[in-house]
PDB file of C-alpha atoms in Angstrom:
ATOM      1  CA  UNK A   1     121.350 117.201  92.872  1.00  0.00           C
ATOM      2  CA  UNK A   2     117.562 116.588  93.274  1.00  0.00           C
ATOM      3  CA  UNK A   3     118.179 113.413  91.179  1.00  0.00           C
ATOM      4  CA  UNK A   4     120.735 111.990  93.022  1.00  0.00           C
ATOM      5  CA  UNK A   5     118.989 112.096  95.960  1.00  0.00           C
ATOM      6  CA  UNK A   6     115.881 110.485  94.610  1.00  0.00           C
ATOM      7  CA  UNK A   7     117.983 107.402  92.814  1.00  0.00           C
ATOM      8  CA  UNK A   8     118.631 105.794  96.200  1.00  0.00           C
ATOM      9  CA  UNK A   9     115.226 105.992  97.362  1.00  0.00           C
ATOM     10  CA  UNK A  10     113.838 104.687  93.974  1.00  0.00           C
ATOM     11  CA  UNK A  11     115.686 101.482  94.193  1.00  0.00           C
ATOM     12  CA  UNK A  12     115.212 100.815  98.155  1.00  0.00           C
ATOM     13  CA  UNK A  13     111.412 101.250  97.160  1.00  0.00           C
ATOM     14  CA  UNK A  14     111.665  98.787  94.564  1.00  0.00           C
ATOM     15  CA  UNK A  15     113.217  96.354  96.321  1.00  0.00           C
ATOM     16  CA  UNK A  16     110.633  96.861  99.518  1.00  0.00           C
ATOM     17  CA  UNK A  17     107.926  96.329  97.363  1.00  0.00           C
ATOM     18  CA  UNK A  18     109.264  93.085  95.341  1.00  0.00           C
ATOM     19  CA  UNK A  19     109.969  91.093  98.853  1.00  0.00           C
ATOM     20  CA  UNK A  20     106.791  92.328 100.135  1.00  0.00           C
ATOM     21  CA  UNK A  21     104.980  90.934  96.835  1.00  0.00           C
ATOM     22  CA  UNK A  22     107.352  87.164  97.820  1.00  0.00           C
ATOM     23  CA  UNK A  23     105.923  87.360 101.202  1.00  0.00           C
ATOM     24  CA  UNK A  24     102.844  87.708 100.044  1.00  0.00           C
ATOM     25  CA  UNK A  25     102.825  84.408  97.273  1.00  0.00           C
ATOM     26  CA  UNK A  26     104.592  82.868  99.976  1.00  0.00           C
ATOM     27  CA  UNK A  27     101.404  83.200 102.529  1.00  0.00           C
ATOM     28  CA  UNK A  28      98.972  82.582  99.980  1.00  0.00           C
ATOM     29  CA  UNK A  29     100.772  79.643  98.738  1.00  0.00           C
ATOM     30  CA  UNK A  30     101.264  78.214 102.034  1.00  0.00           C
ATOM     31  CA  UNK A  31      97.553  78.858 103.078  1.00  0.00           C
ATOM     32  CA  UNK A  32      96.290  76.858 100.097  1.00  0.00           C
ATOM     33  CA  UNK A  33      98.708  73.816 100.980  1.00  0.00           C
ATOM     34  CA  UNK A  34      97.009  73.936 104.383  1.00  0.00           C
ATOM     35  CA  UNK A  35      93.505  73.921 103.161  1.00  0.00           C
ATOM     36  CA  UNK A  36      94.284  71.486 100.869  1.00  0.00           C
ATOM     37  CA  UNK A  37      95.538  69.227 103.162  1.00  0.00           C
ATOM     38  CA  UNK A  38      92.614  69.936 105.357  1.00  0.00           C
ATOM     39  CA  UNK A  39      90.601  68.953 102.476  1.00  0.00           C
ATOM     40  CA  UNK A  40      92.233  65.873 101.984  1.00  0.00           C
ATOM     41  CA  UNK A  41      92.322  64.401 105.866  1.00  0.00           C
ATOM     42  CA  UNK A  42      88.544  65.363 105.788  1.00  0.00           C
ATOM     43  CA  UNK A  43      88.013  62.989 102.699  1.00  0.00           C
ATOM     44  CA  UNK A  44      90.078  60.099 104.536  1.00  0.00           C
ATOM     45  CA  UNK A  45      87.833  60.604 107.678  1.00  0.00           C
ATOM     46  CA  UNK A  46      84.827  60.153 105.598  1.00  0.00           C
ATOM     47  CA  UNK A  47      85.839  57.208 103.619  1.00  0.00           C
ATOM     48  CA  UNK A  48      87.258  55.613 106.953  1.00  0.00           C
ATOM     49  CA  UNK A  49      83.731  56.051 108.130  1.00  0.00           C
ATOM     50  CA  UNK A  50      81.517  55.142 105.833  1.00  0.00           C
ATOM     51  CA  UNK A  51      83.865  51.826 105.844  1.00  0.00           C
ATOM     52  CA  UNK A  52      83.462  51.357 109.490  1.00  0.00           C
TER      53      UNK A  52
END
């Protein structure tokens, strides 16, 4: 009985915790894109002027 109840709960956990880890690579991935990008338009402003 005690292991029916439990099976449910198991596999709801499971499944919580593997979206939560998505979300998560999701963020990061999404925060690195931005500071990459960052990165990049800082490099053009330089080189634009040090050419000016």
């Amino acid at each position: 009985m005690t292991n029916q109840d439990d099976e449910p709960k198991g596999s709801f956990i499971k499944v919580h915790t593997y979206s939560s880890r998505r979300h998560d690579t999701t963020v990061c991935r999404t925060q690195i894109v931005t500071i990459i990008i960052r990165e990049k338009r800082e490099l053009i402003w330089d080189m634009t002027t040090n050419l000016a």
